[in-house]
Short mmCIF file of C-alpha atoms in Angstrom, two decimals:
data_model
loop_
_atom_site.label_atom_id
_atom_site.label_comp_id
_atom_site.label_asym_id
_atom_site.label_seq_id
_atom_site.Cartn_x
_atom_site.Cartn_y
_atom_site.Cartn_z
CA MET A 1 -1.34 10.19 16.16
CA THR A 2 1.98 9.06 14.72
CA SER A 3 3.71 9.57 18.10
CA LEU A 4 2.71 6.00 18.99
CA LYS A 5 4.95 4.13 16.58
CA LEU A 6 3.71 1.21 14.51
CA ILE A 7 5.77 -1.91 15.11
CA GLU A 8 7.72 -2.93 12.00
CA GLY A 9 6.45 -6.19 10.55
CA PHE A 10 3.33 -6.20 12.76
CA MET A 11 1.52 -3.10 11.43
CA PRO A 12 -1.61 -4.95 10.11
CA MET A 13 -2.11 -6.83 13.38
CA GLN A 14 -1.45 -3.68 15.41
CA MET A 15 -4.07 -1.79 13.38
CA ILE A 16 -6.63 -4.56 13.96
CA PHE A 17 -5.98 -4.58 17.72
CA GLU A 18 -6.12 -0.78 17.92
CA LEU A 19 -9.42 -0.60 16.03
CA ALA A 20 -10.85 -3.47 18.12
CA PHE A 21 -9.86 -1.57 21.26
CA CYS A 22 -11.52 1.59 19.92
CA VAL A 23 -14.72 -0.36 19.16
CA ALA A 24 -14.73 -1.62 22.76
CA VAL A 25 -14.19 1.94 24.08
CA PHE A 26 -16.99 3.34 21.90
CA ALA A 27 -19.35 0.54 22.98
CA GLY A 28 -18.48 1.16 26.64
CA ILE A 29 -19.07 4.91 26.38
CA SER A 30 -22.38 4.32 24.59
CA TYR A 31 -23.51 1.89 27.31
CA LEU A 32 -22.60 4.31 30.12
CA LEU A 33 -24.36 7.23 28.43
CA ASP A 34 -27.48 5.12 27.87
CA ARG A 35 -27.52 4.09 31.53
CA SER A 36 -27.19 7.70 32.63
CA GLY A 37 -30.04 8.83 30.38
CA MET A 38 -27.80 10.84 28.03
CA GLY A 39 -27.54 8.32 25.21
CA ILE A 40 -26.39 9.44 21.77
CA PRO A 41 -28.84 8.48 18.98
CA ARG A 42 -27.80 5.36 17.08
CA PHE A 43 -27.66 7.33 13.83
CA TRP A 44 -25.07 9.76 15.18
CA GLN A 45 -23.14 6.94 16.87
CA GLY A 46 -22.66 5.30 13.48
CA ILE A 47 -21.69 8.58 11.80
CA LEU A 48 -19.19 9.51 14.52
CA PHE A 49 -17.54 6.09 14.52
CA TRP A 50 -17.21 6.11 10.72
CA VAL A 51 -15.64 9.58 10.85
CA PHE A 52 -13.24 8.30 13.51
CA ILE A 53 -12.17 5.39 11.28
CA MET A 54 -11.52 7.75 8.35
CA LEU A 55 -9.43 10.04 10.56
CA TYR A 56 -7.55 7.01 11.89
CA LEU A 57 -6.69 5.89 8.35
CA LYS A 58 -5.61 9.39 7.34
CA TYR A 59 -3.52 10.43 10.34
CA ARG A 60 -2.53 7.21 12.12
CA ILE A 61 -1.15 5.16 9.24
CA TYR A 62 2.39 6.05 8.23
CA PRO A 63 3.60 6.25 5.49
CA PRO A 64 0.33 7.83 4.32
CA ILE A 65 -1.92 5.67 2.16
CA PRO A 66 -3.56 7.20 -0.96
CA PHE A 67 -7.13 8.47 -0.99
CA SER A 68 -8.27 5.64 -3.29
CA VAL A 69 -7.21 3.04 -0.68
CA ARG A 70 -8.78 5.04 2.17
CA ALA A 71 -11.98 5.19 0.12
CA MET A 72 -12.03 1.39 -0.19
CA TYR A 73 -11.49 0.91 3.54
CA GLY A 74 -14.05 3.63 4.29
CA THR A 75 -16.66 1.90 2.13
CA VAL A 76 -16.07 -1.44 3.84
CA SER A 77 -16.26 0.28 7.25
CA LEU A 78 -19.52 1.98 6.28
CA ILE A 79 -21.05 -1.36 5.29
CA ALA A 80 -19.86 -2.95 8.55
CA ILE A 81 -21.34 -0.09 10.62
CA PHE A 82 -24.63 -0.37 8.72
CA MET A 83 -24.77 -4.12 9.42
CA TRP A 84 -23.99 -3.44 13.08
CA MET A 85 -26.75 -0.83 13.38
CA SER A 86 -29.29 -3.11 11.68
CA SER A 87 -28.37 -6.28 13.58
CA ASN A 88 -31.65 -6.21 15.52
CA GLU A 89 -35.02 -4.53 15.07
CA GLU A 90 -34.69 -2.17 18.04
CA ASP A 91 -31.27 -0.79 16.96
CA TRP A 92 -32.44 -0.48 13.38
CA ARG A 93 -35.51 1.48 14.48
CA LYS A 94 -33.35 3.86 16.53
CA PHE A 95 -30.84 4.23 13.70
CA LYS A 96 -33.38 5.23 11.04
CA GLN A 97 -35.54 7.40 13.32
CA PRO A 98 -33.66 10.70 12.65
CA ILE A 99 -33.87 10.02 8.92
CA MET A 100 -37.60 9.32 9.08
CA ASN A 101 -38.14 12.45 11.19
CA VAL A 102 -36.63 14.58 8.42
CA LEU A 103 -38.51 12.78 5.63
CA ASP A 104 -41.83 13.06 7.46
CA ALA A 105 -41.17 16.65 8.64
CA VAL A 106 -42.56 15.85 12.08
CA THR A 107 -41.61 19.30 13.43
CA PRO A 108 -41.07 22.73 11.85
CA PHE A 109 -37.30 22.27 12.35
CA HIS A 110 -37.38 18.96 10.44
CA ARG A 111 -39.48 20.61 7.72
CA VAL A 112 -36.85 23.32 7.26
CA LEU A 113 -34.09 20.70 7.29
CA ARG A 114 -35.88 18.65 4.62
CA THR A 115 -36.27 21.72 2.43
CA VAL A 116 -32.56 22.55 2.78
CA TYR A 117 -31.61 19.00 1.84
CA LEU A 118 -33.91 18.98 -1.19
CA ILE A 119 -32.28 22.18 -2.44
CA ALA A 120 -28.66 21.60 -1.39
CA LEU A 121 -28.19 17.98 -2.49
CA PRO A 122 -29.04 18.55 -6.19
CA ILE A 123 -26.79 21.61 -6.23
CA ILE A 124 -23.89 19.67 -4.70
CA LEU A 125 -24.35 16.78 -7.15
CA TRP A 126 -24.52 19.25 -10.04
CA GLY A 127 -21.27 20.87 -8.86
CA PHE A 128 -19.44 17.53 -8.72
CA SER A 129 -20.76 16.56 -12.15
CA TYR A 130 -19.81 19.90 -13.66
CA ASN A 131 -16.26 19.76 -12.28
CA SER A 132 -15.77 16.19 -13.48
CA PHE A 133 -16.68 17.13 -17.08
CA LEU A 134 -14.96 20.52 -17.08
CA PRO A 135 -11.89 20.29 -19.37
CA ASN A 136 -8.55 21.25 -17.88
CA LEU A 137 -6.50 23.20 -20.39
CA GLU A 138 -3.64 24.13 -18.07
CA GLU A 139 -0.19 22.73 -18.73
CA PRO A 140 1.36 20.62 -15.98
CA ILE A 141 3.55 22.64 -13.66
CA GLU A 142 6.28 19.98 -13.68
CA LEU A 143 7.18 17.04 -15.88
CA ARG A 144 7.11 13.65 -14.18
CA THR A 145 10.47 11.89 -13.88
CA VAL A 146 10.04 8.13 -14.22
CA HIS A 147 13.53 7.19 -13.00
CA PRO A 148 14.86 10.10 -10.91
CA ALA A 149 18.59 10.61 -10.60
CA PRO A 150 19.82 8.64 -7.57
CA PRO A 151 21.91 10.15 -4.79
CA ALA A 152 25.62 9.34 -4.54
CA SER A 153 24.92 7.28 -1.42
CA THR A 154 22.05 6.20 0.78
CA LYS A 155 21.85 5.20 4.43
CA VAL A 156 19.80 2.12 5.35
CA HIS A 157 19.60 0.78 8.90
CA GLY A 158 22.49 2.98 9.94
CA LYS A 159 24.86 1.80 7.19
CA THR A 160 25.90 4.00 4.26
CA PHE A 161 25.87 2.45 0.78
CA VAL A 162 27.76 4.21 -2.02
CA LEU A 163 25.64 3.36 -5.04
CA GLN A 164 28.46 3.22 -7.59
CA THR A 165 30.65 0.88 -5.55
CA SER A 166 28.14 -1.21 -3.59
CA TYR A 167 26.87 -4.55 -4.87
CA ASN A 168 24.35 -7.23 -3.99
CA PRO A 169 26.15 -9.47 -1.48
CA TYR A 170 24.02 -12.47 -2.48
CA ARG A 171 25.26 -12.81 -6.07
CA VAL A 172 27.64 -15.54 -4.96
CA ASN A 173 28.87 -18.82 -6.38
CA LEU A 174 28.79 -22.21 -4.66
CA GLU A 175 31.90 -21.23 -2.66
CA GLY A 176 30.08 -18.20 -1.26
CA LYS A 177 32.16 -15.66 -3.18
CA PHE A 178 30.71 -12.72 -5.09
CA ASP A 179 30.59 -13.87 -8.71
CA GLU A 180 28.63 -11.91 -11.32
CA GLU A 181 29.28 -14.41 -14.10
CA PHE A 182 28.00 -17.32 -12.03
CA ALA A 183 24.80 -15.45 -11.24
CA ARG A 184 24.39 -14.32 -14.85
CA LYS A 185 24.45 -17.92 -16.12
CA LEU A 186 21.60 -18.87 -13.79
CA ILE A 187 19.31 -16.05 -14.94
CA THR A 188 17.20 -17.77 -17.56
CA GLU A 189 14.89 -16.42 -20.22
CA GLN A 190 11.39 -15.91 -18.85
CA SER A 191 9.15 -18.77 -19.93
CA MET A 192 6.88 -21.40 -18.45
CA GLY A 193 9.61 -24.01 -19.02
CA ARG A 194 12.15 -22.16 -16.91
CA LEU A 195 12.39 -24.93 -14.27
CA MET A 196 12.20 -27.83 -16.74
CA GLN A 197 15.65 -27.50 -18.24
CA GLY A 198 17.25 -30.43 -16.44
CA ARG A 199 19.42 -28.08 -14.39
CA PRO A 200 18.90 -28.60 -10.64
CA ASP A 201 21.38 -25.80 -9.93
CA ALA A 202 18.94 -23.38 -11.62
CA ASN A 203 15.92 -24.43 -9.55
CA PRO A 204 15.54 -22.28 -6.43
CA TRP A 205 12.89 -24.66 -5.05
CA ASP A 206 15.33 -27.57 -5.00
CA PRO A 207 15.78 -28.39 -1.27
CA ASN A 208 19.50 -28.81 -1.93
CA ALA A 209 19.91 -25.43 -3.64
CA GLN A 210 22.90 -23.51 -2.36
CA GLY A 211 24.42 -20.06 -2.74
CA TYR A 212 22.90 -17.66 -5.24
CA ILE A 213 19.93 -19.83 -6.22
CA LYS A 214 19.06 -20.48 -2.55
CA TYR A 215 18.98 -16.73 -1.92
CA VAL A 216 16.70 -16.33 -4.95
CA ARG A 217 14.20 -18.65 -3.26
CA GLU A 218 14.41 -16.70 0.01
CA GLY A 219 13.89 -13.44 -1.88
CA GLY A 220 10.86 -14.95 -3.61
CA GLU A 221 9.35 -15.91 -0.27
CA ILE A 222 9.76 -12.34 0.99
CA PHE A 223 8.33 -10.95 -2.28
CA PHE A 224 5.18 -13.06 -2.08
CA GLN A 225 4.67 -12.15 1.57
CA ASN A 226 4.96 -8.39 1.00
CA CYS A 227 5.16 -7.21 -2.61
CA HIS A 228 2.96 -9.33 -4.89
CA PHE A 229 -0.25 -7.62 -3.70
CA CYS A 230 0.70 -4.64 -5.87
CA HIS A 231 3.37 -5.88 -8.29
CA GLY A 232 1.57 -9.14 -9.11
CA ASP A 233 2.36 -12.84 -9.01
CA ASN A 234 4.18 -12.53 -12.33
CA LEU A 235 5.85 -9.19 -11.41
CA ASN A 236 3.89 -7.45 -14.16
CA GLY A 237 2.30 -4.72 -12.02
CA ARG A 238 -1.12 -6.39 -12.03
CA GLY A 239 -1.45 -7.34 -8.37
CA LEU A 240 -4.59 -7.62 -6.27
CA HIS A 241 -4.49 -3.95 -5.24
CA ALA A 242 -2.76 -2.61 -8.37
CA PHE A 243 -5.75 -0.88 -9.96
CA ALA A 244 -6.49 1.11 -6.83
CA PHE A 245 -3.54 3.29 -7.86
CA ASN A 246 -2.97 5.69 -10.73
CA PRO A 247 -0.57 4.98 -12.28
CA ILE A 248 -0.53 1.29 -11.40
CA PRO A 249 2.64 -0.24 -9.86
CA ALA A 250 5.74 -0.83 -11.99
CA ASN A 251 5.75 -3.73 -14.45
CA PHE A 252 9.09 -5.43 -13.83
CA THR A 253 8.73 -7.63 -16.93
CA ASP A 254 8.82 -4.49 -19.10
CA PRO A 255 12.36 -3.98 -20.49
CA GLY A 256 12.06 -0.30 -19.57
CA THR A 257 12.14 -0.96 -15.82
CA LEU A 258 14.50 -3.42 -14.09
CA ALA A 259 16.50 -4.12 -17.23
CA GLN A 260 17.46 -0.43 -17.47
CA LEU A 261 18.46 0.01 -13.82
CA GLN A 262 21.49 -0.70 -11.70
CA GLU A 263 20.89 -3.05 -8.80
CA THR A 264 21.97 -0.44 -6.26
CA PHE A 265 19.48 2.02 -7.80
CA VAL A 266 16.71 -0.52 -7.19
CA PHE A 267 18.02 -1.02 -3.64
CA TRP A 268 17.75 2.73 -3.03
CA ARG A 269 14.22 2.94 -4.49
CA VAL A 270 12.93 -0.08 -2.56
CA SER A 271 14.51 1.06 0.71
CA LYS A 272 13.22 4.64 0.57
CA GLY A 273 9.93 4.06 -1.28
CA GLY A 274 7.92 6.78 -2.99
CA ILE A 275 8.08 9.03 0.06
CA GLY A 276 11.90 9.11 -0.07
CA LEU A 277 12.25 10.44 -3.61
CA PRO A 278 14.17 13.68 -4.18
CA ARG A 279 12.25 16.80 -5.15
CA GLU A 280 13.10 16.36 -8.82
CA GLY A 281 11.09 13.13 -8.76
CA PHE A 282 7.81 15.01 -8.27
CA PRO A 283 5.05 15.00 -9.24
CA TRP A 284 5.39 11.32 -8.43
CA ALA A 285 2.36 9.07 -7.97
CA SER A 286 4.21 6.35 -6.08
CA VAL A 287 2.70 4.96 -2.89
CA MET A 288 5.36 2.29 -2.37
CA PRO A 289 6.28 2.37 1.33
CA PRO A 290 9.88 2.76 2.49
CA TRP A 291 10.62 -0.94 2.90
CA GLU A 292 13.57 -0.23 5.16
CA GLN A 293 10.91 0.27 7.84
CA HIS A 294 9.63 -3.27 7.36
CA LEU A 295 12.51 -5.38 5.97
CA THR A 296 16.15 -5.84 6.91
CA THR A 297 18.94 -4.85 4.52
CA ASP A 298 19.58 -8.50 3.68
CA GLU A 299 15.90 -9.11 2.92
CA ILE A 300 15.80 -6.15 0.53
CA TRP A 301 18.86 -7.44 -1.37
CA LYS A 302 17.29 -10.92 -1.62
CA VAL A 303 13.99 -9.55 -2.96
CA ILE A 304 15.89 -7.64 -5.66
CA LEU A 305 17.85 -10.79 -6.49
CA PHE A 306 14.59 -12.69 -6.97
CA GLU A 307 13.07 -9.95 -9.13
CA TYR A 308 15.96 -10.00 -11.59
CA TRP A 309 16.01 -13.80 -11.68
CA HIS A 310 12.27 -14.08 -12.22
CA THR A 311 12.14 -11.52 -15.04
CA GLY A 312 15.16 -12.97 -16.80
CA TYR A 313 17.03 -9.65 -16.77
CA TYR A 314 20.48 -8.80 -15.47
CA PRO A 315 21.16 -5.49 -13.70
CA ARG A 316 22.62 -2.70 -15.73
CA THR A 317 26.18 -1.83 -14.70
CA TRP A 318 27.42 1.66 -13.87
CA ASP A 319 28.97 3.34 -16.92
#
């Protein structure tokens, strides 16, 4: 299903249109089968369409999304299908008829089916409960590497970046020249009074902001359009979807994250995402997508610029 590529930057809208198209196709097929006298029972229509959605989420979306997120979408889809099937009395009657047939054991076949369910369901639930409480005494096969060793270079959008010699092109002074000291002076200690210091040159939301601080604002705009859902409004890893993951996304305000990393290392990690980690990085529970598939090189550099400015840290230099 991944042969039909998702369009970078339009993946959510493309998914909505594709699923809407599939709903229309399913509705059309159901109508034609009903007219021809070979209609599929409403109950099985709902089950089949829900299974289709789960397969779509598993095999169509790339990079793959974790099971916890698929479970959330699957639950919402199940509720939507239930509401659709119960939208009118006639559809609701048709939907619940197979269930009532089994409960009432209207035929010998349904009686056997009911007996199987009454025996199998408790056994299945017991098995899940037993496995969830069963202690696991095995040692982990591999130790998790929090910050894996970076490669010597990485290629993004066809351009090769040597991590030890590359730099963020947006750490510039008012003349547009790369200037680490100028940028360092405008990284302020994290506090609620950050923008109340009487320094317009340190305010990225000043309409007259130029150079480095202007790029900080642009990086912030990109961050809040794409990244804050997981990493949080305050970059502390407590975003809207953060607790759907285990472990939760990185807390950039922690001195053990951004403050310990070189800016080019962060560029590599953001560009390649969790799926682009080397083998030594596994087992790695990172679902961050490879942002090179969604953002330009310049946008990635600007987001990183904003993250360091917002947290009050300065990138570690190569030793």
